[in-house]
């Protein structure tokens, strides 16, 4: 359903995958866009595509691993005279070599991009949404955040678990203000994410095609959930079954289950 009033959404990590798919879904629903990521070339290509469909698109390249980036992004938006009615915290990556084998700087960047930056961006943009009585905050978490942590990719699940809990808390805090907050928790999704972290061959061999979802499907589910003001959403019946199973299993069995997952991916 297209919005009667054109509003503007800021999407981080919009250069590919779920971020780009969300940009297309928001544009199709009548939103204008502010796209940000580290890589300018794919952002410009996506902006040209969406501009051709009638959306006004602004590109602002920032690397959220830089501690100063959230404030600089906020200031850049303000300097352009733009109003952010929606915020999609999607930027993210993982490192699967193991906690002790991964460079400490890379681990710090993961925490800044996927934990600190979403919190800071919500803190910067949410007050204006509350003041105007309308807003949408969609935090792209992961099914991993609903499961026990996986050895090898040690920080990813805990970071996403934090993002889910923080989204739920903010959802409750902003209830009645017109600002909707939702955590989107996709499972395995067909994007370049696993190419970037070097696990494409392993995950493709470990899991059948029916377990994978398209980025477009995940994006549509996320958009509909934040419009409906659901505190969290996990696309896919099987993903919800897996999360429910992990939640109710004793810790010993749950850890054994995810340990088997890590061994299939040759992480531990």
Coordinates of C-alpha atoms in Angstrom, one line a residue:
X1 CA 0.0 0.0 0.0
X2 CA 1.4 3.4 -1.0
X3 CA 1.6 6.1 1.6
X4 CA -0.7 9.1 1.0
X5 CA 2.1 11.4 2.1
X6 CA 5.7 11.0 0.9
X7 CA 8.0 10.4 3.7
X8 CA 11.8 9.7 3.9
X9 CA 13.5 6.6 5.2
X10 CA 17.2 6.4 6.0
X11 CA 18.6 2.9 5.2
X12 CA 22.1 1.9 6.4
X13 CA 24.0 -0.9 4.5
X14 CA 21.9 -0.2 1.5
X15 CA 24.4 -1.1 -1.2
X16 CA 23.3 -4.8 -1.5
X17 CA 21.3 -7.7 -0.1
X18 CA 18.5 -7.0 2.4
X19 CA 19.3 -3.3 2.6
X20 CA 18.9 -2.8 -1.2
X21 CA 15.8 -5.0 -1.1
X22 CA 14.3 -2.9 1.7
X23 CA 15.1 0.3 -0.3
X24 CA 13.1 -1.1 -3.2
X25 CA 10.1 -2.1 -0.9
X26 CA 10.0 1.3 0.8
X27 CA 10.3 3.1 -2.6
X28 CA 7.4 1.0 -3.9
X29 CA 5.3 2.0 -1.0
X30 CA 5.8 5.7 -1.8
X31 CA 8.8 6.6 0.4
X32 CA 11.7 8.8 -0.6
X33 CA 15.1 7.5 0.5
X34 CA 18.5 8.3 2.0
X35 CA 20.9 5.5 1.3
X36 CA 24.2 5.0 3.1
X37 CA 27.0 2.5 3.1
X38 CA 30.7 2.4 2.6
X39 CA 30.6 1.7 -1.1
X40 CA 29.5 4.6 -3.3
X41 CA 29.2 2.9 -6.7
X42 CA 26.4 0.4 -5.9
X43 CA 24.6 3.1 -3.9
X44 CA 24.6 5.3 -7.0
X45 CA 23.3 2.5 -9.2
X46 CA 20.5 1.7 -6.8
X47 CA 19.7 5.4 -6.5
X48 CA 19.4 5.7 -10.3
X49 CA 17.1 2.7 -10.4
X50 CA 14.8 4.0 -7.7
X51 CA 14.8 7.6 -9.0
X52 CA 13.6 6.1 -12.3
X53 CA 10.6 4.7 -10.3
X54 CA 9.7 8.1 -9.0
X55 CA 11.5 8.2 -5.6
X56 CA 13.7 11.1 -4.5
X57 CA 17.0 9.5 -3.4
X58 CA 19.9 11.0 -1.5
X59 CA 23.2 9.1 -1.2
X60 CA 25.5 9.8 1.8
X61 CA 28.5 7.5 2.1
X62 CA 29.6 6.7 5.6
X63 CA 31.5 3.9 7.3
X64 CA 29.7 3.1 10.5
X65 CA 32.8 1.4 11.9
X66 CA 34.0 5.0 12.4
X67 CA 32.8 6.0 15.9
X68 CA 32.0 9.5 14.6
X69 CA 29.9 8.3 11.7
X70 CA 26.4 8.3 13.3
X71 CA 26.7 11.9 14.3
X72 CA 28.2 12.9 11.0
X73 CA 25.4 11.1 9.2
X74 CA 22.8 12.9 11.3
X75 CA 24.5 16.3 10.6
X76 CA 24.7 15.5 6.9
X77 CA 21.0 14.8 6.7
X78 CA 20.2 17.9 8.6
X79 CA 22.5 20.0 6.4
X80 CA 20.5 18.9 3.4
X81 CA 17.3 20.0 5.0
X82 CA 15.9 16.4 5.0
X83 CA 13.5 14.9 7.6
X84 CA 13.9 11.3 8.5
X85 CA 10.6 9.6 9.1
X86 CA 12.0 6.1 9.0
X87 CA 15.2 4.5 10.0
X88 CA 16.4 1.1 8.9
X89 CA 19.5 -0.2 10.7
X90 CA 20.7 -2.9 8.3
X91 CA 24.5 -2.5 8.0
X92 CA 26.4 -5.5 9.2
X93 CA 29.0 -8.2 8.6
X94 CA 30.5 -11.2 10.4
X95 CA 33.9 -12.8 11.0
X96 CA 33.9 -16.6 11.3
X97 CA 37.6 -17.5 11.9
X98 CA 37.0 -17.7 15.7
X99 CA 37.2 -15.2 18.6
X100 CA 41.0 -15.6 19.2
X101 CA 41.9 -15.8 15.6
X102 CA 40.0 -12.6 14.5
X103 CA 41.7 -9.3 14.6
X104 CA 40.6 -7.2 17.6
X105 CA 40.1 -4.2 15.4
X106 CA 37.7 -6.1 13.2
X107 CA 35.8 -7.3 16.3
X108 CA 35.5 -3.7 17.5
X109 CA 34.2 -2.7 14.1
X110 CA 31.5 -5.4 14.3
X111 CA 30.3 -4.0 17.6
X112 CA 30.3 -0.4 16.3
X113 CA 28.5 -1.2 13.1
X114 CA 25.9 -3.6 14.4
X115 CA 25.4 -2.6 18.0
X116 CA 26.6 0.9 18.8
X117 CA 25.6 2.6 15.5
X118 CA 22.0 1.4 15.6
X119 CA 21.6 2.6 19.1
X120 CA 23.2 6.0 18.4
X121 CA 21.2 6.5 15.2
X122 CA 17.9 5.7 16.9
X123 CA 18.9 8.1 19.7
X124 CA 19.6 10.8 17.1
X125 CA 16.5 10.4 14.9
X126 CA 13.8 9.1 17.2
X127 CA 13.2 12.4 19.1
X128 CA 12.1 14.1 15.8
X129 CA 9.8 11.2 15.0
X130 CA 8.2 11.4 18.4
X131 CA 7.8 15.1 18.1
X132 CA 6.1 14.8 14.7
X133 CA 3.9 11.9 15.9
X134 CA 5.1 9.5 13.1
X135 CA 8.1 7.2 12.6
X136 CA 9.3 3.8 11.7
X137 CA 12.5 2.1 13.1
X138 CA 13.3 -1.3 11.6
X139 CA 16.4 -3.0 13.1
X140 CA 17.7 -5.9 11.0
X141 CA 18.8 -8.5 13.5
X142 CA 19.0 -12.2 12.7
X143 CA 17.6 -15.6 13.6
X144 CA 21.1 -16.0 15.2
X145 CA 20.0 -13.6 17.8
X146 CA 17.2 -16.0 18.9
X147 CA 19.5 -19.0 19.1
X148 CA 22.4 -19.9 21.4
X149 CA 25.7 -18.3 20.3
X150 CA 27.7 -20.2 17.7
X151 CA 31.4 -20.9 18.2
X152 CA 33.6 -19.5 15.6
X153 CA 31.3 -16.6 14.7
X154 CA 31.3 -15.9 18.4
X155 CA 30.1 -12.2 18.6
X156 CA 27.5 -12.2 15.8
X157 CA 24.7 -13.9 17.6
X158 CA 25.1 -12.0 20.9
X159 CA 25.2 -8.7 19.0
X160 CA 22.0 -9.6 17.2
X161 CA 20.4 -10.8 20.4
X162 CA 21.1 -7.3 22.0
X163 CA 19.5 -5.6 18.9
X164 CA 16.4 -7.7 19.3
X165 CA 16.0 -6.9 23.0
X166 CA 16.8 -3.2 22.5
X167 CA 14.2 -3.1 19.7
X168 CA 11.6 -4.7 21.9
X169 CA 12.3 -2.2 24.8
X170 CA 12.2 0.8 22.5
X171 CA 9.0 -0.6 20.9
X172 CA 7.4 -0.6 24.4
X173 CA 8.8 2.8 25.3
X174 CA 7.5 4.5 22.2
X175 CA 4.1 2.8 22.2
X176 CA 1.4 5.4 21.6
X177 CA 3.7 8.0 20.1
X178 CA 3.1 7.0 16.4
X179 CA 6.6 5.6 16.2
X180 CA 6.8 1.9 15.3
X181 CA 9.9 -0.2 16.3
X182 CA 10.5 -3.7 14.9
X183 CA 13.4 -6.2 14.9
X184 CA 13.6 -8.2 11.7
X185 CA 15.2 -11.6 12.3
X186 CA 15.9 -13.3 9.0
X187 CA 17.4 -16.8 8.7
X188 CA 19.6 -17.8 5.8
X189 CA 19.0 -15.3 3.0
X190 CA 20.3 -15.2 -0.5
X191 CA 22.6 -12.2 -0.5
X192 CA 26.4 -11.5 -0.8
X193 CA 26.7 -11.7 3.0
X194 CA 28.2 -15.2 3.0
X195 CA 30.5 -14.3 0.1
X196 CA 31.9 -11.4 2.2
X197 CA 32.7 -13.5 5.2
X198 CA 34.0 -16.4 3.2
X199 CA 31.4 -19.1 4.1
X200 CA 29.5 -19.4 0.8
X201 CA 30.7 -22.9 0.0
X202 CA 30.2 -24.2 3.5
X203 CA 26.7 -22.8 4.0
X204 CA 25.6 -23.9 0.5
X205 CA 26.7 -27.4 1.2
X206 CA 25.4 -27.6 4.8
X207 CA 21.8 -26.4 4.2
X208 CA 19.3 -27.4 1.5
X209 CA 17.8 -24.8 -0.9
X210 CA 14.4 -24.8 0.8
X211 CA 15.9 -23.3 4.0
X212 CA 17.0 -20.2 2.1
X213 CA 14.8 -17.1 1.5
X214 CA 15.2 -14.3 -1.0
X215 CA 16.1 -10.8 0.2
X216 CA 13.0 -9.5 -1.5
X217 CA 10.8 -11.7 0.6
X218 CA 12.6 -10.9 3.8
X219 CA 12.3 -7.2 3.0
X220 CA 8.6 -7.4 2.4
X221 CA 8.0 -9.2 5.7
X222 CA 10.1 -6.6 7.5
X223 CA 8.2 -3.7 6.0
X224 CA 4.8 -5.1 6.7
X225 CA 5.8 -5.9 10.3
X226 CA 7.1 -2.4 11.1
X227 CA 4.0 -0.9 9.5
X228 CA 1.9 -3.1 11.8
X229 CA 4.1 -2.2 14.7
X230 CA 5.1 -5.7 15.6
X231 CA 8.0 -5.8 18.1
X232 CA 9.8 -8.5 16.2
X233 CA 9.3 -10.7 13.2
X234 CA 11.1 -13.8 11.9
X235 CA 10.4 -14.7 8.3
X236 CA 9.6 -18.4 7.6
X237 CA 7.8 -21.1 9.5
X238 CA 10.9 -23.2 9.8
X239 CA 13.0 -20.4 11.2
X240 CA 10.3 -19.8 13.9
X241 CA 10.3 -23.5 14.7
X242 CA 14.0 -23.5 15.1
X243 CA 14.0 -20.5 17.3
X244 CA 11.2 -21.9 19.5
X245 CA 13.0 -25.2 19.8
X246 CA 16.2 -23.6 20.8
X247 CA 14.4 -21.4 23.4
X248 CA 12.7 -24.4 25.1
X249 CA 15.6 -26.9 25.0
X250 CA 17.8 -27.3 28.0
X251 CA 21.0 -25.3 27.6
X252 CA 23.1 -28.5 27.2
X253 CA 21.1 -29.7 24.3
X254 CA 20.7 -26.3 22.7
X255 CA 24.5 -25.7 22.8
X256 CA 25.0 -29.2 21.3
X257 CA 22.6 -28.3 18.5
X258 CA 24.4 -25.1 17.6
X259 CA 27.8 -26.8 18.0
X260 CA 26.7 -29.2 15.3
X261 CA 25.8 -26.2 13.2
X262 CA 29.3 -24.8 13.7
X263 CA 31.0 -28.0 12.8
X264 CA 29.0 -28.3 9.5
X265 CA 30.3 -24.8 8.7
X266 CA 33.9 -25.9 9.7
X267 CA 34.0 -23.0 12.2
X268 CA 35.1 -25.1 15.2

